[in-house]
mmCIF file of C-alpha atoms in Angstrom:
data_model
loop_
_atom_site.group_PDB
_atom_site.id
_atom_site.type_symbol
_atom_site.label_atom_id
_atom_site.label_comp_id
_atom_site.label_asym_id
_atom_site.label_seq_id
_atom_site.Cartn_x
_atom_site.Cartn_y
_atom_site.Cartn_z
ATOM 1 C CA GLU P 1 6.787 17.060 10.054
ATOM 2 C CA ALA P 2 6.121 13.809 11.938
ATOM 3 C CA GLY P 3 5.021 10.853 9.882
ATOM 4 C CA VAL P 4 2.287 8.308 10.512
ATOM 5 C CA ALA P 5 2.862 6.553 13.831
ATOM 6 C CA GLN P 6 1.780 2.987 14.540
ATOM 7 C CA SER P 7 2.023 0.758 17.576
ATOM 8 C CA PRO P 8 2.898 -1.848 18.469
ATOM 9 C CA ARG P 9 5.463 -2.692 15.786
ATOM 10 C CA TYR P 10 5.197 -6.429 16.448
ATOM 11 C CA LYS P 11 2.579 -8.643 18.062
ATOM 12 C CA ILE P 12 2.410 -12.385 18.538
ATOM 13 C CA ILE P 13 -0.852 -13.957 19.690
ATOM 14 C CA GLU P 14 -2.567 -17.317 19.738
ATOM 15 C CA LYS P 15 -5.532 -17.993 17.487
ATOM 16 C CA ARG P 16 -8.886 -16.993 18.954
ATOM 17 C CA GLN P 17 -7.243 -14.208 21.003
ATOM 18 C CA SER P 18 -7.986 -10.529 20.461
ATOM 19 C CA VAL P 19 -5.583 -7.836 19.324
ATOM 20 C CA ALA P 20 -5.707 -4.088 18.720
ATOM 21 C CA PHE P 21 -3.528 -1.803 16.652
ATOM 22 C CA TRP P 22 -3.210 1.947 16.994
ATOM 23 C CA CYS P 23 -2.492 4.603 14.376
ATOM 24 C CA ASN P 24 -1.809 8.318 14.681
ATOM 25 C CA PRO P 25 -1.962 10.011 11.260
ATOM 26 C CA ILE P 26 -0.109 13.086 10.074
ATOM 27 C CA SER P 27 -1.569 16.186 11.708
ATOM 28 C CA GLY P 28 -4.303 17.762 9.605
ATOM 29 C CA HIS P 29 -4.921 14.715 7.431
ATOM 30 C CA ALA P 30 -8.641 14.094 7.077
ATOM 31 C CA THR P 31 -8.436 10.680 5.425
ATOM 32 C CA LEU P 32 -7.123 7.576 7.159
ATOM 33 C CA TYR P 33 -6.692 4.094 5.714
ATOM 34 C CA TRP P 34 -5.993 0.637 7.123
ATOM 35 C CA TYR P 35 -4.366 -1.923 4.839
ATOM 36 C CA GLN P 36 -3.538 -5.600 5.311
ATOM 37 C CA GLN P 37 -0.338 -6.826 3.658
ATOM 38 C CA ILE P 38 0.131 -10.580 3.606
ATOM 39 C CA LEU P 39 3.699 -11.778 3.039
ATOM 40 C CA GLY P 40 4.583 -11.678 -0.656
ATOM 41 C CA GLN P 41 1.559 -9.597 -1.636
ATOM 42 C CA GLY P 42 0.691 -5.954 -2.099
ATOM 43 C CA PRO P 43 -1.318 -4.047 0.514
ATOM 44 C CA LYS P 44 -5.083 -4.592 0.490
ATOM 45 C CA LEU P 45 -7.362 -1.769 1.613
ATOM 46 C CA LEU P 46 -9.507 -2.784 4.586
ATOM 47 C CA ILE P 47 -11.198 0.472 5.559
ATOM 48 C CA GLN P 48 -11.106 4.164 4.690
ATOM 49 C CA PHE P 49 -12.177 6.967 7.030
ATOM 50 C CA GLN P 50 -12.941 10.567 6.140
ATOM 51 C CA ASN P 51 -12.633 12.463 9.424
ATOM 52 C CA ASN P 52 -14.548 10.198 11.841
ATOM 53 C CA GLY P 53 -16.856 8.642 9.248
ATOM 54 C CA VAL P 54 -16.369 5.406 7.308
ATOM 55 C CA VAL P 55 -16.124 5.959 3.547
ATOM 56 C CA ASP P 56 -15.477 2.369 2.520
ATOM 57 C CA ASP P 57 -15.222 -0.860 4.481
ATOM 58 C CA SER P 58 -16.227 -3.272 1.732
ATOM 59 C CA GLN P 59 -13.132 -5.457 2.221
ATOM 60 C CA LEU P 60 -13.195 -5.499 6.017
ATOM 61 C CA PRO P 61 -14.152 -8.934 7.438
ATOM 62 C CA LYS P 62 -16.748 -7.470 9.727
ATOM 63 C CA ASP P 63 -17.424 -10.683 11.609
ATOM 64 C CA ARG P 64 -14.042 -10.345 13.307
ATOM 65 C CA PHE P 65 -12.508 -6.986 12.354
ATOM 66 C CA SER P 66 -13.604 -3.581 13.609
ATOM 67 C CA ALA P 67 -12.117 -0.112 13.361
ATOM 68 C CA GLU P 68 -12.923 3.279 14.748
ATOM 69 C CA ARG P 69 -11.730 6.861 14.485
ATOM 70 C CA LEU P 70 -13.853 8.476 17.141
ATOM 71 C CA LYS P 71 -12.439 12.007 17.225
ATOM 72 C CA GLY P 72 -11.343 12.108 13.607
ATOM 73 C CA VAL P 73 -7.674 11.877 14.509
ATOM 74 C CA ASP P 74 -6.134 8.598 15.677
ATOM 75 C CA SER P 75 -7.639 5.220 14.937
ATOM 76 C CA THR P 76 -7.699 1.667 16.261
ATOM 77 C CA LEU P 77 -8.150 -1.576 14.342
ATOM 78 C CA LYS P 78 -9.258 -4.628 16.299
ATOM 79 C CA ILE P 79 -9.375 -8.312 15.464
ATOM 80 C CA GLN P 80 -11.545 -10.545 17.651
ATOM 81 C CA PRO P 81 -11.061 -13.494 17.494
ATOM 82 C CA ALA P 82 -7.891 -13.841 15.437
ATOM 83 C CA LYS P 83 -7.361 -16.634 12.912
ATOM 84 C CA LEU P 84 -4.115 -18.041 11.542
ATOM 85 C CA GLU P 85 -4.770 -16.355 8.176
ATOM 86 C CA ASP P 86 -4.778 -12.934 9.866
ATOM 87 C CA SER P 87 -0.975 -13.116 10.127
ATOM 88 C CA ALA P 88 0.159 -10.096 8.129
ATOM 89 C CA VAL P 89 1.517 -6.565 8.362
ATOM 90 C CA TYR P 90 -1.198 -4.032 9.108
ATOM 91 C CA LEU P 91 -0.390 -0.684 7.560
ATOM 92 C CA CYS P 92 -1.993 2.625 8.395
ATOM 93 C CA ALA P 93 -1.865 5.504 5.920
ATOM 94 C CA SER P 94 -3.207 9.042 5.872
ATOM 95 C CA SER P 95 -3.773 11.727 3.270
ATOM 96 C CA TYR P 96 -4.764 15.390 3.426
ATOM 97 C CA ASN P 97 -7.981 14.512 1.649
ATOM 98 C CA ARG P 98 -9.425 11.702 -0.451
ATOM 99 C CA GLY P 99 -7.390 11.186 -3.610
ATOM 100 C CA ASP P 100 -4.321 13.001 -2.247
ATOM 101 C CA GLU P 101 -0.959 11.310 -1.726
ATOM 102 C CA GLN P 102 -1.108 8.630 0.945
ATOM 103 C CA PHE P 103 1.667 8.509 3.531
ATOM 104 C CA PHE P 104 2.201 5.125 5.155
ATOM 105 C CA GLY P 105 3.288 4.221 8.649
ATOM 106 C CA PRO P 106 5.862 1.464 9.320
ATOM 107 C CA GLY P 107 3.152 -1.111 10.019
ATOM 108 C CA THR P 108 2.409 -3.639 12.758
ATOM 109 C CA ARG P 109 3.559 -7.188 12.059
ATOM 110 C CA LEU P 110 1.016 -9.652 13.491
ATOM 111 C CA THR P 111 1.808 -13.316 13.918
ATOM 112 C CA VAL P 112 -1.062 -15.625 14.887
ATOM 113 C CA LEU P 113 0.045 -19.015 16.241
ATOM 114 C CA GLY R 1 -11.997 -8.922 -7.365
ATOM 115 C CA GLN R 2 -10.000 -6.424 -9.359
ATOM 116 C CA GLN R 3 -6.347 -7.242 -9.735
ATOM 117 C CA LEU R 4 -3.253 -5.565 -10.971
ATOM 118 C CA ASN R 5 -0.747 -7.962 -12.504
ATOM 119 C CA GLN R 6 2.849 -6.936 -12.060
ATOM 120 C CA SER R 7 5.825 -8.375 -13.880
ATOM 121 C CA PRO R 8 8.422 -9.517 -13.446
ATOM 122 C CA GLN R 9 7.953 -10.917 -9.952
ATOM 123 C CA SER R 10 11.646 -10.436 -9.180
ATOM 124 C CA MET R 11 14.799 -9.137 -10.815
ATOM 125 C CA PHE R 12 18.471 -9.545 -10.008
ATOM 126 C CA ILE R 13 20.634 -7.084 -11.910
ATOM 127 C CA GLN R 14 24.103 -5.611 -11.972
ATOM 128 C CA GLU R 15 24.699 -2.096 -10.678
ATOM 129 C CA GLY R 16 24.501 0.384 -13.534
ATOM 130 C CA GLU R 17 21.957 -1.590 -15.544
ATOM 131 C CA ASP R 18 18.557 -0.212 -16.507
ATOM 132 C CA VAL R 19 15.402 -1.842 -15.142
ATOM 133 C CA SER R 20 11.899 -2.039 -16.541
ATOM 134 C CA MET R 21 8.773 -3.387 -14.867
ATOM 135 C CA ASN R 22 5.107 -3.149 -15.754
ATOM 136 C CA CYS R 23 1.618 -3.468 -14.439
ATOM 137 C CA THR R 24 -1.512 -4.521 -16.319
ATOM 138 C CA SER R 25 -5.205 -4.773 -15.548
ATOM 139 C CA SER R 26 -8.360 -5.947 -17.251
ATOM 140 C CA SER R 27 -10.099 -2.811 -15.924
ATOM 141 C CA ILE R 28 -9.564 0.862 -16.614
ATOM 142 C CA PHE R 29 -7.833 2.942 -13.952
ATOM 143 C CA ASN R 30 -7.817 6.733 -13.888
ATOM 144 C CA THR R 31 -4.800 7.079 -11.635
ATOM 145 C CA TRP R 32 -1.662 4.957 -11.638
ATOM 146 C CA LEU R 33 0.913 5.131 -8.840
ATOM 147 C CA TRP R 34 4.305 3.546 -8.272
ATOM 148 C CA TYR R 35 5.573 2.874 -4.728
ATOM 149 C CA LYS R 36 8.779 1.472 -3.244
ATOM 150 C CA GLN R 37 8.804 -0.496 0.004
ATOM 151 C CA ASP R 38 11.941 -1.162 2.048
ATOM 152 C CA PRO R 39 12.048 -3.960 4.661
ATOM 153 C CA GLY R 40 10.160 -3.057 7.832
ATOM 154 C CA GLU R 41 8.756 0.134 6.348
ATOM 155 C CA GLY R 42 5.571 1.242 4.660
ATOM 156 C CA PRO R 43 5.435 1.981 0.917
ATOM 157 C CA VAL R 44 6.699 5.359 -0.256
ATOM 158 C CA LEU R 45 5.259 7.069 -3.318
ATOM 159 C CA LEU R 46 7.700 7.418 -6.218
ATOM 160 C CA ILE R 47 5.597 8.661 -9.127
ATOM 161 C CA ALA R 48 1.921 9.493 -9.658
ATOM 162 C CA LEU R 49 0.243 9.474 -13.093
ATOM 163 C CA TYR R 50 -3.151 11.059 -13.731
ATOM 164 C CA LYS R 51 -3.631 11.172 -17.491
ATOM 165 C CA ALA R 52 -3.587 8.510 -20.207
ATOM 166 C CA GLY R 53 -0.333 8.705 -22.159
ATOM 167 C CA GLU R 54 1.389 10.750 -19.458
ATOM 168 C CA LEU R 55 5.135 10.211 -19.114
ATOM 169 C CA THR R 56 6.637 11.430 -15.836
ATOM 170 C CA SER R 57 10.184 11.361 -14.476
ATOM 171 C CA ASN R 58 11.576 11.566 -10.963
ATOM 172 C CA GLY R 59 15.362 11.547 -11.111
ATOM 173 C CA ARG R 60 16.427 8.211 -12.584
ATOM 174 C CA LEU R 61 12.842 6.926 -12.534
ATOM 175 C CA THR R 62 10.420 7.265 -15.440
ATOM 176 C CA ALA R 63 6.850 6.007 -15.490
ATOM 177 C CA GLN R 64 4.123 6.037 -18.116
ATOM 178 C CA PHE R 65 0.335 5.823 -17.951
ATOM 179 C CA GLY R 66 -0.781 3.524 -20.774
ATOM 180 C CA ILE R 67 -3.002 4.897 -23.524
ATOM 181 C CA THR R 68 -5.634 2.225 -22.880
ATOM 182 C CA ARG R 69 -5.628 3.179 -19.154
ATOM 183 C CA LYS R 70 -5.152 -0.514 -18.397
ATOM 184 C CA ASP R 71 -1.407 -0.528 -17.923
ATOM 185 C CA SER R 72 1.630 1.355 -16.699
ATOM 186 C CA PHE R 73 5.359 0.829 -16.664
ATOM 187 C CA LEU R 74 8.260 1.994 -14.524
ATOM 188 C CA ASN R 75 11.857 2.318 -15.716
ATOM 189 C CA ILE R 76 14.888 2.831 -13.507
ATOM 190 C CA SER R 77 18.040 3.939 -15.262
ATOM 191 C CA ALA R 78 21.598 3.267 -14.114
ATOM 192 C CA SER R 79 20.590 1.261 -11.044
ATOM 193 C CA ILE R 80 22.463 1.688 -7.767
ATOM 194 C CA PRO R 81 22.528 -0.524 -4.641
ATOM 195 C CA SER R 82 19.985 1.643 -2.786
ATOM 196 C CA ASP R 83 17.397 0.848 -5.483
ATOM 197 C CA VAL R 84 17.012 -2.548 -3.792
ATOM 198 C CA GLY R 85 13.476 -3.097 -2.521
ATOM 199 C CA ILE R 86 9.979 -4.058 -3.572
ATOM 200 C CA TYR R 87 8.235 -1.908 -6.162
ATOM 201 C CA PHE R 88 4.452 -1.824 -6.254
ATOM 202 C CA CYS R 89 2.084 -0.391 -8.793
ATOM 203 C CA ALA R 90 -1.273 0.819 -7.527
ATOM 204 C CA GLY R 91 -4.349 2.139 -9.243
ATOM 205 C CA ASP R 92 -7.406 4.175 -8.344
ATOM 206 C CA ARG R 93 -10.295 3.293 -10.656
ATOM 207 C CA SER R 94 -12.135 6.562 -10.180
ATOM 208 C CA GLY R 95 -8.962 8.573 -9.966
ATOM 209 C CA ASN R 96 -9.670 10.581 -6.847
ATOM 210 C CA THR R 97 -11.183 8.335 -4.191
ATOM 211 C CA GLY R 98 -8.032 7.088 -2.521
ATOM 212 C CA LYS R 99 -9.326 3.512 -2.846
ATOM 213 C CA LEU R 100 -6.114 1.972 -4.118
ATOM 214 C CA ILE R 101 -5.638 -1.501 -5.543
ATOM 215 C CA PHE R 102 -2.039 -2.730 -5.400
ATOM 216 C CA GLY R 103 -0.135 -5.152 -7.594
ATOM 217 C CA GLN R 104 1.796 -8.090 -6.144
ATOM 218 C CA GLY R 105 5.130 -6.274 -6.308
ATOM 219 C CA THR R 106 8.450 -6.646 -8.126
ATOM 220 C CA THR R 107 11.434 -7.453 -5.923
ATOM 221 C CA LEU R 108 14.601 -5.795 -7.170
ATOM 222 C CA GLN R 109 18.062 -6.864 -6.121
ATOM 223 C CA VAL R 110 21.157 -4.996 -7.331
ATOM 224 C CA LYS R 111 24.596 -6.554 -7.333
ATOM 225 C CA PRO R 112 27.381 -4.014 -6.753
#
Protein backbone atom coordinates (compact mmCIF):
# COMPACT_ATOMS: atom_id res chain seq x y z
CA GLU A 1 0.00 0.00 0.00
CA ALA A 2 1.43 3.40 -0.98
CA GLY A 3 2.09 5.83 1.81
CA VAL A 4 1.34 9.54 2.06
CA ALA A 5 3.03 11.41 -0.78
CA GLN A 6 4.23 15.00 -0.52
CA SER A 7 5.90 17.37 -2.94
CA PRO A 8 8.16 19.14 -3.26
CA ARG A 9 10.57 17.68 -0.70
CA TYR A 10 12.53 20.93 -0.42
CA LYS A 11 11.75 24.55 -1.21
CA ILE A 12 13.78 27.71 -0.76
CA ILE A 13 12.08 31.08 -1.21
CA GLU A 14 12.60 34.70 -0.29
CA LYS A 15 10.41 36.36 2.31
CA ARG A 16 7.19 37.84 0.96
CA GLN A 17 7.08 35.23 -1.84
CA SER A 18 4.34 32.62 -2.13
CA VAL A 19 4.69 28.86 -1.89
CA ALA A 20 2.41 25.84 -2.19
CA PHE A 21 2.76 22.30 -0.94
CA TRP A 22 0.90 19.26 -2.19
CA CYS A 23 -0.20 16.12 -0.36
CA ASN A 24 -1.74 12.89 -1.61
CA PRO A 25 -3.06 10.80 1.31
CA ILE A 26 -3.37 7.04 1.55
CA SER A 27 -6.23 5.84 -0.64
CA GLY A 28 -9.51 5.63 1.27
CA HIS A 29 -8.41 7.84 4.15
CA ALA A 30 -11.13 10.35 4.98
CA THR A 31 -9.12 12.50 7.37
CA LEU A 32 -6.16 14.63 6.32
CA TYR A 33 -3.91 16.76 8.51
CA TRP A 34 -1.27 19.43 7.92
CA TYR A 35 1.37 19.95 10.59
CA GLN A 36 4.18 22.48 10.94
CA GLN A 37 7.39 21.22 12.54
CA ILE A 38 9.92 23.89 13.45
CA LEU A 39 13.48 22.67 13.96
CA GLY A 40 13.91 21.17 17.43
CA GLN A 41 10.18 21.01 18.15
CA GLY A 42 7.36 18.53 17.80
CA PRO A 43 4.80 18.82 15.00
CA LYS A 44 2.03 21.38 15.50
CA LEU A 45 -1.38 20.73 13.94
CA LEU A 46 -2.36 23.48 11.50
CA ILE A 47 -5.54 22.12 9.94
CA GLN A 48 -7.63 18.96 9.88
CA PHE A 49 -9.95 17.94 7.05
CA GLN A 50 -12.69 15.33 7.12
CA ASN A 51 -13.31 14.48 3.46
CA ASN A 52 -13.43 17.94 1.84
CA GLY A 53 -14.59 19.83 4.93
CA VAL A 54 -12.47 21.61 7.53
CA VAL A 55 -12.83 20.11 11.01
CA ASP A 56 -10.32 22.31 12.81
CA ASP A 57 -8.14 25.19 11.66
CA SER A 58 -7.77 26.97 14.99
CA GLN A 59 -3.95 27.05 14.76
CA LEU A 60 -3.74 28.06 11.10
CA PRO A 61 -2.46 31.65 10.64
CA LYS A 62 -5.28 32.54 8.31
CA ASP A 63 -3.87 35.91 7.32
CA ARG A 64 -1.19 34.15 5.29
CA PHE A 65 -1.91 30.40 5.27
CA SER A 66 -4.67 28.66 3.34
CA ALA A 67 -5.45 25.03 2.62
CA GLU A 68 -7.96 23.17 0.54
CA ARG A 69 -9.04 19.61 -0.17
CA LEU A 70 -11.53 20.21 -2.94
CA LYS A 71 -12.38 16.65 -3.99
CA GLY A 72 -11.78 15.06 -0.62
CA VAL A 73 -8.59 13.38 -1.76
CA ASP A 74 -5.38 15.37 -2.25
CA SER A 75 -4.73 18.69 -0.59
CA THR A 76 -2.66 21.84 -1.01
CA LEU A 77 -1.31 24.17 1.66
CA LYS A 78 -0.34 27.68 0.60
CA ILE A 79 1.61 30.44 2.30
CA GLN A 80 1.25 33.96 0.91
CA PRO A 81 3.32 35.96 1.73
CA ALA A 82 5.98 33.93 3.51
CA LYS A 83 7.85 35.20 6.57
CA LEU A 84 11.22 34.12 7.94
CA GLU A 85 9.50 32.34 10.85
CA ASP A 86 7.65 30.07 8.40
CA SER A 87 10.88 28.12 7.85
CA ALA A 88 9.96 24.61 8.96
CA VAL A 89 9.07 21.13 7.76
CA TYR A 90 5.45 20.86 6.68
CA LEU A 91 4.10 17.39 7.30
CA CYS A 92 0.95 15.91 5.85
CA ALA A 93 -0.75 12.96 7.54
CA SER A 94 -3.87 10.93 6.86
CA SER A 95 -6.04 8.50 8.79
CA TYR A 96 -8.93 6.23 7.85
CA ASN A 97 -11.18 8.30 10.07
CA ARG A 98 -10.89 10.81 12.90
CA GLY A 99 -9.14 9.28 15.89
CA ASP A 100 -7.57 6.45 13.87
CA GLU A 101 -3.82 6.00 13.46
CA GLN A 102 -2.24 8.85 11.53
CA PHE A 103 0.27 8.01 8.81
CA PHE A 104 2.74 10.76 8.01
CA GLY A 105 4.38 11.72 4.74
CA PRO A 106 8.10 12.59 4.52
CA GLY A 107 7.40 16.32 4.71
CA THR A 108 8.41 19.41 2.73
CA ARG A 109 11.33 21.37 4.15
CA LEU A 110 10.75 25.10 3.59
CA THR A 111 13.52 27.64 3.98
CA VAL A 112 12.55 31.32 3.85
CA LEU A 113 15.48 33.69 3.26
CA GLY B 1 -1.67 26.76 24.75
CA GLN B 2 -1.59 23.17 25.90
CA GLN B 3 1.84 21.65 26.13
CA LEU B 4 3.34 18.27 26.64
CA ASN B 5 6.66 18.35 28.47
CA GLN B 6 9.04 15.61 27.47
CA SER B 7 12.18 14.60 29.31
CA PRO B 8 14.99 14.13 28.93
CA GLN B 9 15.63 16.36 25.93
CA SER B 10 18.43 14.08 24.73
CA MET B 11 20.16 10.87 25.72
CA PHE B 12 23.45 9.30 24.71
CA ILE B 13 23.69 5.67 25.76
CA GLN B 14 25.69 2.53 25.15
CA GLU B 15 24.25 -0.25 23.01
CA GLY B 16 22.49 -2.79 25.20
CA GLU B 17 21.40 -0.29 27.84
CA ASP B 18 17.77 0.32 28.75
CA VAL B 19 16.21 3.72 28.10
CA SER B 20 13.36 5.52 29.82
CA MET B 21 11.68 8.77 28.80
CA ASN B 22 8.49 10.44 29.94
CA CYS B 23 5.90 13.00 29.06
CA THR B 24 3.82 15.14 31.41
CA SER B 25 0.99 17.62 31.06
CA SER B 26 -1.03 19.91 33.27
CA SER B 27 -4.16 18.76 31.39
CA ILE B 28 -5.86 15.40 31.13
CA PHE B 29 -5.46 13.45 27.90
CA ASN B 30 -7.61 10.48 26.93
CA THR B 31 -5.19 9.05 24.40
CA TRP B 32 -1.41 8.93 24.63
CA LEU B 33 0.78 8.03 21.65
CA TRP B 34 4.49 7.49 21.17
CA TYR B 35 6.15 8.17 17.79
CA LYS B 36 9.67 7.82 16.41
CA GLN B 37 11.02 10.16 13.73
CA ASP B 38 14.10 9.41 11.63
CA PRO B 39 15.96 12.19 9.77
CA GLY B 40 14.10 13.33 6.66
CA GLU B 41 11.04 11.26 7.45
CA GLY B 42 7.69 11.78 9.11
CA PRO B 43 6.91 10.35 12.56
CA VAL B 44 5.94 6.69 12.77
CA LEU B 45 3.59 5.41 15.46
CA LEU B 46 5.20 3.03 17.96
CA ILE B 47 2.58 2.53 20.66
CA ALA B 48 -0.94 3.83 21.31
CA LEU B 49 -2.53 3.95 24.78
CA TYR B 50 -6.25 4.47 25.33
CA LYS B 51 -6.95 3.72 28.98
CA ALA B 52 -5.57 5.12 32.24
CA GLY B 53 -3.15 2.64 33.78
CA GLU B 54 -2.73 0.72 30.53
CA LEU B 55 0.67 -0.90 29.99
CA THR B 56 1.41 -1.90 26.39
CA SER B 57 4.44 -3.52 24.77
CA ASN B 58 5.69 -3.60 21.20
CA GLY B 59 8.79 -5.77 21.01
CA ARG B 60 11.47 -4.12 23.13
CA LEU B 61 9.28 -1.06 23.72
CA THR B 62 6.91 -0.67 26.66
CA ALA B 63 4.70 2.33 27.33
CA GLN B 64 2.28 3.20 30.11
CA PHE B 65 -0.68 5.56 30.34
CA GLY B 66 -0.47 7.30 33.72
CA ILE B 67 -3.25 6.80 36.25
CA THR B 68 -3.83 10.56 36.51
CA ARG B 69 -4.13 10.72 32.68
CA LYS B 70 -1.58 13.54 32.79
CA ASP B 71 1.52 11.54 31.99
CA SER B 72 3.01 8.64 30.09
CA PHE B 73 6.36 6.95 29.84
CA LEU B 74 8.21 4.92 27.23
CA ASN B 75 10.89 2.33 27.98
CA ILE B 76 13.22 0.75 25.45
CA SER B 77 15.06 -2.34 26.60
CA ALA B 78 18.43 -3.55 25.33
CA SER B 79 18.95 -0.64 22.93
CA ILE B 80 20.45 -1.23 19.49
CA PRO B 81 21.97 1.24 16.99
CA SER B 82 18.77 1.44 14.91
CA ASP B 83 16.93 2.87 17.94
CA VAL B 84 18.67 6.17 17.15
CA GLY B 85 16.17 8.92 16.38
CA ILE B 86 13.79 11.40 17.94
CA TYR B 87 10.96 10.06 20.08
CA PHE B 88 7.81 12.12 20.49
CA CYS B 89 4.89 11.71 22.82
CA ALA B 90 1.54 12.98 21.61
CA GLY B 91 -1.85 13.27 23.23
CA ASP B 92 -5.45 13.62 22.15
CA ARG B 93 -7.46 15.38 24.86
CA SER B 94 -10.81 13.98 23.78
CA GLY B 95 -9.34 10.65 22.80
CA ASN B 96 -10.87 10.25 19.37
CA THR B 97 -10.65 13.53 17.48
CA GLY B 98 -7.25 13.13 15.88
CA LYS B 99 -6.29 16.59 17.17
CA LEU B 100 -2.86 15.67 18.47
CA ILE B 101 -0.58 17.77 20.64
CA PHE B 102 3.07 16.73 20.47
CA GLY B 103 5.87 17.01 23.00
CA GLN B 104 9.22 18.58 22.13
CA GLY B 105 10.90 15.22 21.55
CA THR B 106 13.72 13.18 23.10
CA THR B 107 16.76 12.66 20.89
CA LEU B 108 18.33 9.25 21.41
CA GLN B 109 21.84 8.39 20.34
CA VAL B 110 23.22 4.87 20.79
CA LYS B 111 26.93 4.14 20.85
CA PRO B 112 27.80 0.71 19.43
